[in-house]
CSV table of C-alpha atoms and ligand atoms in Angstrom, one decimal:
chain,number,residue,atom,x,y,z
N,3,MET,CA,15.0,-19.1,0.1
N,4,ILE,CA,12.2,-20.2,2.6
N,5,ASP,CA,11.0,-23.8,2.2
N,6,PHE,CA,7.3,-23.5,1.3
N,7,ALA,CA,6.9,-27.2,1.6
N,8,GLY,CA,7.6,-26.8,5.4
N,9,ILE,CA,4.9,-24.1,5.9
N,10,SER,CA,1.4,-25.6,6.8
N,11,ALA,CA,-1.7,-24.6,4.7
N,12,PHE,CA,-4.0,-21.6,6.0
N,13,GLU,CA,-6.5,-23.9,7.6
N,14,GLU,CA,-7.4,-21.2,10.2
N,15,LEU,CA,-9.0,-19.0,7.4
N,16,PRO,CA,-12.5,-19.1,9.0
N,17,GLU,CA,-11.3,-18.1,12.5
N,18,ALA,CA,-9.2,-15.4,10.7
N,19,LEU,CA,-12.3,-14.0,9.0
N,20,LYS,CA,-14.4,-14.1,12.3
N,21,ALA,CA,-11.5,-12.3,14.1
N,22,ALA,CA,-11.2,-9.7,11.3
N,23,GLU,CA,-14.8,-8.9,11.3
N,24,ARG,CA,-14.8,-8.4,15.0
N,25,GLN,CA,-11.7,-6.1,14.9
N,26,THR,CA,-13.2,-3.9,12.3
N,27,ARG,CA,-16.3,-3.6,14.3
N,28,LYS,CA,-14.4,-2.8,17.5
N,29,ALA,CA,-12.4,-0.2,15.8
N,30,ILE,CA,-15.7,1.5,14.5
N,31,ALA,CA,-17.1,1.5,18.0
N,32,ASP,CA,-13.9,3.0,19.4
N,33,LEU,CA,-13.4,5.6,16.7
N,34,GLY,CA,-17.0,6.8,16.2
N,35,ASP,CA,-17.1,9.3,13.3
N,36,LYS,CA,-13.2,9.7,13.5
N,37,PHE,CA,-10.6,7.9,11.5
N,38,LYS,CA,-7.8,5.5,12.3
N,39,PRO,CA,-4.4,7.5,12.2
N,40,SER,CA,-1.4,6.1,10.5
N,41,THR,CA,-0.4,3.9,13.5
N,42,SER,CA,-1.7,2.7,16.9
N,43,VAL,CA,-0.3,3.7,20.3
N,44,ASN,CA,0.3,0.6,22.4
N,45,ASP,CA,-1.8,-1.4,19.8
N,46,PHE,CA,-5.0,1.0,20.0
N,47,TYR,CA,-5.9,3.8,17.6
N,48,PRO,CA,-6.4,7.2,18.9
N,49,PRO,CA,-9.5,8.6,17.1
N,50,SER,CA,-8.1,11.0,14.6
N,51,GLU,CA,-9.2,13.4,11.7
N,52,ASN,CA,-9.1,12.6,8.0
N,53,ASP,CA,-5.6,14.4,7.4
N,54,GLU,CA,-3.0,11.7,6.8
N,55,TRP,CA,-2.0,9.7,3.8
N,56,THR,CA,-3.3,6.5,5.4
N,57,ASN,CA,-7.1,7.3,6.0
N,58,GLY,CA,-8.4,5.9,2.8
N,59,MET,CA,-7.1,2.5,4.0
N,60,TRP,CA,-9.4,2.6,7.0
N,61,THR,CA,-12.4,3.2,4.8
N,62,GLY,CA,-11.0,0.4,2.7
N,63,GLU,CA,-11.0,-2.0,5.5
N,64,ILE,CA,-14.6,-1.2,6.2
N,65,ASN,CA,-15.4,-1.8,2.4
N,66,ILE,CA,-13.8,-5.2,2.4
N,67,MET,CA,-15.8,-6.0,5.5
N,68,TYR,CA,-18.9,-5.0,3.7
N,69,GLU,CA,-18.0,-7.3,0.8
N,70,LEU,CA,-17.2,-10.2,3.2
N,71,THR,CA,-20.4,-9.9,5.2
N,72,GLY,CA,-23.0,-8.0,3.3
N,73,LYS,CA,-23.8,-6.1,6.4
N,74,ASP,CA,-25.3,-2.5,6.0
N,75,GLU,CA,-23.6,-1.2,9.2
N,76,PHE,CA,-20.2,-1.3,7.1
N,77,LYS,CA,-21.8,0.1,3.9
N,78,SER,CA,-23.3,3.0,5.8
N,79,LYS,CA,-20.0,3.8,7.7
N,80,ALA,CA,-18.0,3.7,4.4
N,81,LEU,CA,-20.5,6.0,2.7
N,82,GLU,CA,-20.2,8.4,5.7
N,83,HIS,CA,-16.6,8.5,5.0
N,84,VAL,CA,-17.1,9.3,1.3
N,85,GLU,CA,-18.6,12.7,2.5
N,86,SER,CA,-15.3,13.5,4.4
N,87,PHE,CA,-13.2,12.5,1.4
N,88,ALA,CA,-15.1,14.7,-0.9
N,89,GLU,CA,-14.8,17.7,1.4
N,90,ARG,CA,-10.9,16.9,1.7
N,91,ILE,CA,-10.2,17.0,-1.9
N,92,GLU,CA,-12.5,19.9,-2.6
N,93,LYS,CA,-11.0,22.1,0.3
N,94,ARG,CA,-7.6,20.6,-0.3
N,95,ILE,CA,-7.0,19.5,3.3
N,96,SER,CA,-3.6,17.8,3.7
N,97,ILE,CA,-3.3,16.7,0.2
N,98,LYS,CA,-0.1,18.3,-1.0
N,99,ASN,CA,1.6,15.0,-2.0
N,100,HIS,CA,1.3,12.1,-4.3
N,101,ASP,CA,-0.7,9.9,-2.0
N,102,MET,CA,-4.0,10.3,-3.8
N,103,GLY,CA,-4.2,6.6,-4.8
N,104,PHE,CA,-3.9,5.5,-1.0
N,105,LEU,CA,-6.4,8.0,0.0
N,106,TYR,CA,-9.1,7.8,-2.9
N,107,SER,CA,-8.8,4.0,-4.4
N,108,PRO,CA,-9.9,2.2,-1.4
N,109,SER,CA,-12.5,4.7,-0.2
N,110,CYS,CA,-14.0,6.5,-3.2
N,111,VAL,CA,-13.3,4.4,-6.1
N,112,ALA,CA,-14.4,1.5,-4.0
N,113,ALA,CA,-17.6,3.4,-3.1
N,114,TYR,CA,-18.4,3.9,-6.7
N,115,MET,CA,-17.7,0.4,-7.5
N,116,LEU,CA,-19.8,-1.3,-4.6
N,117,TYR,CA,-22.5,1.2,-4.1
N,118,GLY,CA,-22.6,3.4,-7.2
N,119,SER,CA,-21.7,6.5,-5.3
N,120,GLU,CA,-21.3,9.3,-7.8
N,121,LYS,CA,-20.0,11.6,-5.1
N,122,GLY,CA,-17.1,9.0,-4.5
N,123,ARG,CA,-16.5,8.8,-8.3
N,124,ASP,CA,-16.2,12.7,-8.7
N,125,ALA,CA,-14.0,12.9,-5.6
N,126,ALA,CA,-11.7,10.2,-7.0
N,127,ILE,CA,-11.5,11.9,-10.3
N,128,ALA,CA,-10.7,15.2,-8.6
N,129,ALA,CA,-7.9,13.4,-6.8
N,130,ALA,CA,-6.6,12.1,-10.0
N,131,ASP,CA,-6.6,15.7,-11.4
N,132,TYR,CA,-4.6,16.8,-8.4
N,133,LEU,CA,-2.1,13.8,-8.8
N,134,ILE,CA,-1.4,14.6,-12.3
N,135,SER,CA,-0.6,18.3,-11.7
N,136,ARG,CA,2.3,16.9,-9.7
N,137,PHE,CA,3.8,15.3,-12.9
N,138,GLN,CA,7.1,16.8,-14.0
N,139,GLU,CA,7.8,16.9,-17.6
N,140,LYS,CA,11.4,17.3,-17.0
N,141,GLY,CA,12.3,13.9,-15.7
N,142,GLN,CA,8.8,12.5,-16.5
N,143,PHE,CA,7.7,11.5,-13.0
N,144,ILE,CA,5.1,12.3,-10.5
N,145,GLN,CA,6.8,14.4,-7.6
N,146,ALA,CA,6.1,12.7,-4.3
N,147,TRP,CA,6.6,15.4,-1.6
N,148,GLY,CA,7.1,19.0,-1.2
N,149,PRO,CA,5.9,22.0,-3.1
N,150,ILE,CA,5.6,21.2,-6.9
N,151,GLY,CA,9.0,21.9,-8.5
N,152,SER,CA,11.0,22.4,-5.3
N,153,ARG,CA,14.7,21.7,-6.1
N,154,ASP,CA,15.2,19.7,-2.7
N,155,ASN,CA,12.3,17.5,-3.3
N,156,TYR,CA,12.7,16.9,-7.1
N,157,ARG,CA,12.3,13.1,-6.8
N,158,LEU,CA,10.0,10.2,-7.1
N,159,ILE,CA,9.4,7.5,-4.5
N,160,ILE,CA,8.6,3.7,-5.0
N,161,ASP,CA,5.4,3.9,-3.0
N,162,CYS,CA,3.9,6.0,-5.8
N,163,LEU,CA,3.4,2.8,-7.8
N,164,MET,CA,0.3,2.2,-5.6
N,165,ASN,CA,-1.1,5.7,-6.5
N,166,ILE,CA,-0.9,5.4,-10.3
N,167,PRO,CA,-3.9,2.8,-10.5
N,168,LEU,CA,-6.1,5.7,-9.6
N,169,LEU,CA,-4.8,7.2,-12.9
N,170,PHE,CA,-5.6,4.2,-15.0
N,171,TRP,CA,-9.0,4.0,-13.4
N,172,ALA,CA,-9.7,7.7,-14.1
N,173,SER,CA,-9.0,7.1,-17.8
N,174,GLU,CA,-11.1,4.2,-17.9
N,175,THR,CA,-14.1,6.0,-16.2
N,176,THR,CA,-13.8,9.3,-17.9
N,177,GLY,CA,-12.6,8.1,-21.3
N,178,ASP,CA,-9.9,10.8,-21.1
N,179,GLU,CA,-6.3,9.4,-21.8
N,180,LYS,CA,-4.6,12.2,-20.0
N,181,TYR,CA,-4.4,10.3,-16.8
N,182,ARG,CA,-3.1,7.1,-18.3
N,183,ARG,CA,-0.4,8.9,-20.1
N,184,VAL,CA,0.9,10.2,-16.8
N,185,ALA,CA,0.6,6.7,-15.2
N,186,LEU,CA,2.7,5.2,-18.0
N,187,ALA,CA,5.4,7.7,-18.1
N,188,HIS,CA,5.7,7.5,-14.3
N,189,PHE,CA,5.8,3.8,-14.3
N,190,ASN,CA,8.5,3.6,-16.9
N,191,THR,CA,10.6,6.2,-15.3
N,192,SER,CA,10.2,4.6,-11.8
N,193,ILE,CA,11.4,1.1,-13.0
N,194,GLU,CA,14.3,2.6,-14.9
N,195,CYS,CA,15.6,4.2,-11.8
N,196,VAL,CA,14.4,2.4,-8.6
N,197,LEU,CA,15.1,-1.3,-9.6
N,198,ARG,CA,18.9,-2.2,-8.9
N,199,PRO,CA,20.7,-5.0,-10.9
N,200,ASP,CA,20.3,-7.3,-7.9
N,201,ASP,CA,16.5,-6.9,-8.0
N,202,SER,CA,16.5,-4.8,-4.8
N,203,THR,CA,15.0,-1.4,-4.9
N,204,TYR,CA,15.7,2.3,-4.1
N,205,HIS,CA,13.2,4.0,-1.9
N,206,THR,CA,13.4,7.6,-3.5
N,207,TYR,CA,15.3,8.8,-6.6
N,208,TYR,CA,16.4,12.4,-7.3
N,209,PHE,CA,16.3,14.1,-10.8
N,210,ASP,CA,18.2,17.3,-12.0
N,211,PRO,CA,15.2,20.0,-12.0
N,212,ASP,CA,17.0,21.8,-14.9
N,213,THR,CA,17.6,18.9,-17.4
N,214,GLY,CA,15.3,16.2,-15.9
N,215,LYS,CA,18.5,13.8,-15.8
N,216,PRO,CA,18.1,11.0,-13.1
N,217,LEU,CA,20.8,11.6,-10.5
N,218,TYR,CA,21.0,9.1,-7.5
N,219,GLY,CA,18.8,7.0,-5.2
N,220,VAL,CA,18.3,8.0,-1.5
N,221,THR,CA,16.4,6.4,1.3
N,222,HIS,CA,14.1,8.0,3.5
N,223,GLN,CA,12.7,5.1,5.6
N,224,GLY,CA,15.2,2.3,4.7
N,225,ASN,CA,18.3,1.6,6.6
N,226,ARG,CA,20.8,2.8,4.1
N,227,ASN,CA,20.7,4.5,0.8
N,228,ASP,CA,21.7,1.2,-0.8
N,229,SER,CA,19.8,-1.2,1.2
N,230,ALA,CA,16.2,-2.7,0.5
N,231,TRP,CA,13.6,-1.1,2.6
N,232,SER,CA,11.1,-4.1,3.2
N,233,ARG,CA,7.9,-2.2,2.6
N,234,GLY,CA,9.4,-0.2,-0.5
N,235,GLN,CA,10.2,-3.6,-2.0
N,236,ALA,CA,6.6,-4.7,-1.3
N,237,TRP,CA,5.2,-1.4,-2.9
N,238,GLY,CA,7.4,-2.7,-5.9
N,239,ILE,CA,5.7,-6.1,-5.9
N,240,TYR,CA,2.2,-5.0,-5.6
N,241,GLY,CA,2.6,-1.8,-7.7
N,242,SER,CA,4.1,-3.8,-10.7
N,243,ALA,CA,1.3,-6.4,-10.5
N,244,LEU,CA,-1.3,-3.5,-10.8
N,245,ALA,CA,0.6,-1.9,-13.6
N,246,TYR,CA,0.6,-5.3,-15.3
N,247,ARG,CA,-3.3,-5.5,-14.8
N,248,TYR,CA,-3.7,-2.2,-16.7
N,249,THR,CA,-1.1,-2.7,-19.3
N,250,ARG,CA,-0.3,-6.4,-19.8
N,251,SER,CA,3.3,-5.1,-20.4
N,252,ASP,CA,6.4,-7.4,-20.3
N,253,LYS,CA,8.1,-4.8,-18.4
N,254,ALA,CA,5.6,-4.7,-15.5
N,255,LEU,CA,5.7,-8.5,-15.5
N,256,ASP,CA,9.7,-8.6,-15.3
N,257,VAL,CA,9.6,-6.0,-12.4
N,258,PHE,CA,7.1,-8.1,-10.6
N,259,ASN,CA,9.1,-11.2,-11.0
N,260,ARG,CA,12.3,-9.6,-10.0
N,261,THR,CA,11.0,-7.7,-7.0
N,262,LEU,CA,9.2,-10.7,-5.7
N,263,ASP,CA,12.1,-13.0,-6.1
N,264,PHE,CA,14.4,-10.6,-4.1
N,265,PHE,CA,11.6,-10.4,-1.4
N,266,LEU,CA,11.2,-14.1,-1.0
N,267,GLU,CA,14.8,-15.0,-1.3
N,268,HIS,CA,15.6,-12.4,1.7
N,269,LEU,CA,12.9,-13.4,4.0
N,270,PRO,CA,14.2,-14.7,7.3
N,271,ALA,CA,13.6,-18.3,8.3
N,272,SER,CA,10.8,-17.1,10.5
N,273,ILE,CA,9.2,-15.3,7.6
N,274,ILE,CA,7.9,-12.1,8.8
N,275,PRO,CA,10.4,-9.6,7.3
N,276,TYR,CA,12.4,-7.2,9.4
N,277,TRP,CA,11.8,-3.6,8.5
N,278,ASP,CA,14.8,-3.6,6.2
N,279,PHE,CA,16.4,-6.5,4.5
N,280,ASP,CA,19.8,-5.5,5.9
N,281,PHE,CA,18.5,-7.5,9.0
N,282,THR,CA,17.9,-11.1,9.3
N,283,ASP,CA,17.4,-14.0,11.7
N,284,GLY,CA,19.0,-13.3,15.0
N,285,SER,CA,18.6,-9.4,14.8
N,286,ASP,CA,16.8,-7.5,17.6
N,287,GLU,CA,15.4,-4.9,15.1
N,288,PRO,CA,11.7,-5.0,14.7
N,289,ARG,CA,9.7,-6.7,12.0
N,290,ASP,CA,7.4,-5.0,9.5
N,291,SER,CA,4.3,-7.2,9.2
N,292,SER,CA,2.6,-4.7,6.8
N,293,ALA,CA,5.5,-5.3,4.1
N,294,LEU,CA,4.3,-9.0,4.1
N,295,ALA,CA,0.7,-8.1,3.9
N,296,VAL,CA,1.4,-5.8,0.8
N,297,ALA,CA,3.5,-8.5,-0.8
N,298,ILE,CA,0.9,-11.2,-0.4
N,299,CYS,CA,-1.7,-9.0,-2.1
N,300,GLY,CA,0.5,-8.4,-5.1
N,301,MET,CA,1.0,-12.3,-5.3
N,302,LEU,CA,-2.5,-13.0,-5.1
N,303,GLU,CA,-3.4,-10.2,-7.7
N,304,MET,CA,-0.7,-11.7,-10.1
N,305,SER,CA,-1.8,-15.3,-9.5
N,306,ASP,CA,-5.2,-14.3,-10.9
N,307,LEU,CA,-4.0,-12.3,-13.9
N,308,LEU,CA,-1.5,-15.1,-14.9
N,309,ASP,CA,-3.4,-18.0,-13.7
N,310,ARG,CA,-0.7,-19.2,-11.7
N,311,PRO,CA,-2.1,-21.6,-8.9
N,312,GLY,CA,1.3,-22.2,-7.6
N,313,LEU,CA,2.0,-18.6,-6.8
N,314,ARG,CA,-1.6,-18.4,-5.1
N,315,LYS,CA,-0.6,-21.4,-2.9
N,316,LYS,CA,2.5,-19.8,-1.9
N,317,ALA,CA,0.7,-16.5,-1.1
N,318,GLU,CA,-2.0,-18.3,0.9
N,319,LYS,CA,0.7,-20.1,3.0
N,320,LEU,CA,2.5,-16.7,3.8
N,321,LEU,CA,-0.9,-15.3,4.9
N,322,GLY,CA,-1.3,-18.3,7.3
N,323,VAL,CA,1.9,-17.4,8.8
N,324,LEU,CA,0.9,-13.8,9.0
N,325,TYR,CA,-2.3,-14.7,10.6
N,326,ARG,CA,-0.6,-17.0,13.3
N,327,GLU,CA,2.2,-14.7,14.1
N,328,CYS,CA,0.7,-11.1,13.9
N,329,ALA,CA,-3.1,-11.1,13.6
N,330,VAL,CA,-5.0,-9.8,16.7
N,331,LYS,CA,-7.0,-12.6,18.3
N,332,ASP,CA,-8.0,-11.0,21.4
N,333,PRO,CA,-9.7,-7.7,21.2
N,334,ALA,CA,-8.6,-6.9,24.8
N,335,ILE,CA,-5.0,-6.3,23.4
N,336,SER,CA,-5.8,-4.2,20.3
N,337,ASP,CA,-8.4,-2.7,18.1
N,338,GLY,CA,-6.3,-3.2,15.0
N,339,GLN,CA,-5.9,-6.2,12.8
N,340,LEU,CA,-2.1,-6.8,12.5
N,341,LEU,CA,0.4,-6.3,15.1
N,342,HIS,CA,4.2,-5.7,14.8
N,343,GLY,CA,4.3,-3.1,12.0
N,344,VAL,CA,6.8,-0.4,11.5
N,345,TYR,CA,6.0,3.0,10.1
N,346,CYS,CA,9.7,4.5,10.3
N,347,ARG,CA,12.8,3.4,12.0
N,348,LYS,CA,15.7,5.8,12.7
N,349,SER,CA,19.0,4.4,11.4
N,350,PRO,CA,22.4,6.0,11.6
N,351,THR,CA,22.1,7.3,8.0
N,352,ASN,CA,18.6,7.8,7.1
N,353,ASP,CA,16.6,10.9,7.9
N,354,ALA,CA,13.5,9.2,9.5
N,355,ARG,CA,12.5,9.1,13.1
N,356,ASP,CA,11.2,6.2,15.1
N,357,ARG,CA,7.5,6.1,14.5
N,358,GLY,CA,4.9,3.5,14.9
N,359,VAL,CA,7.6,0.9,15.7
N,360,ASP,CA,6.0,-2.6,16.5
N,361,GLU,CA,2.5,-1.1,16.4
N,362,CYS,CA,-0.4,-1.8,14.3
N,363,ASN,CA,-0.7,0.6,11.2
N,364,THR,CA,-3.6,1.4,9.0
N,365,TRP,CA,-2.3,0.0,5.7
N,366,GLY,CA,-1.1,-3.3,7.5
N,367,ASP,CA,-4.6,-3.8,8.6
N,368,TYR,CA,-6.1,-2.8,5.2
N,369,PHE,CA,-3.9,-5.1,3.1
N,370,TYR,CA,-4.2,-8.0,5.5
N,371,VAL,CA,-8.1,-8.0,5.1
N,372,GLU,CA,-7.8,-7.4,1.5
N,373,ALA,CA,-5.5,-10.4,1.4
N,374,LEU,CA,-8.2,-12.4,3.3
N,375,LYS,CA,-10.9,-11.3,0.8
N,376,ARG,CA,-8.5,-12.3,-2.1
N,377,VAL,CA,-8.3,-15.8,-0.6
N,378,VAL,CA,-12.1,-16.1,0.0
N,379,THR,CA,-12.8,-14.8,-3.7
N,380,PRO,CA,-10.2,-15.7,-6.2
N,381,GLY,CA,-10.5,-13.1,-9.2
N,382,TRP,CA,-11.7,-10.5,-6.7
N,383,LYS,CA,-11.7,-7.1,-8.4
N,384,ALA,CA,-9.4,-4.8,-6.5
N,385,TYR,CA,-10.3,-1.2,-5.6
N,386,TRP,CA,-6.7,-0.1,-7.0
R,402,LIG,N1,3.8,5.2,1.8
R,402,LIG,C1,4.5,5.5,3.1
R,402,LIG,C2,5.1,4.3,3.7
R,402,LIG,O1,5.0,3.3,3.2
R,402,LIG,O2,5.5,4.6,4.8
């Protein structure tokens, strides 16, 4: 376990906020009306279409910047993006997966919350409708990838815990309980399967398509089927915190405590996690800064919900380390926010390929600025 007493307070917050605003403005100038793709190339984002699972988090970064600064340049850019997201769901452009929350919560739900955009609300509800269409009665889970019902992809993945808040929100905003029912069923199934006795997590879990019986866990982006992929563990932390916000259930609280304890206990002494918890101090494997950013947001959410100042203090200290080690301080080296992320890393036994290794990525940037906002504004109402 890292020694929190030995980590200094995040006294650089004012510089961090200034740098973050400058980086968002720089990326807007570099990208024009295009989007950040999932990852940078040599720490710069090539201008890209709105066709990946990550695009909503670029819009989310801009929304956070609007909230932090009140500047209209961010609001108008974010509203421009809403048009693109509305078209994307209407025309079904690259949406055949479970990633509707990642796409529509920080973009369109946020636009409705911040600017009263009805177009954003409608698009987010349409995305929630699509998400529940991926629910499998046999097994009681939302199928993550592939054609709905396909036998070779009859599985859930831990990342989806970040997509179900869209369903909780959809029930709240429409008054129709059908979304919440799916969210609860998926959450309960997920935690029964992905959480291991030692509090680490599986990335994906297969079910029998004929009977719905849970079968076995398999990794896609982790090092081994039985290892703990750092970002998957972080999705578990933040996903369970958000489930707790919407349900106040003891189960969600228990999952949060267990996934967080494992994460903190397995951080290297140098704090920024390696891409999989199989690796620790002394390893040459790359780090995944985005995993820490996600986990910090989960800690800050839960510290608000449970009124736990001790948890907030730990999260703020970790954010200080993330700023010192990974935040971009010189715009000449990058138009992202957070260096040293990993999208996928090939291992001898996983089926991933090296992708976005030691690069910025859109979600790392987003969760880093969300964490900054949460530190500035305790009790902040998340887009999730
Ligand atoms: N949700 C996909 C990832 O974390 O890479």
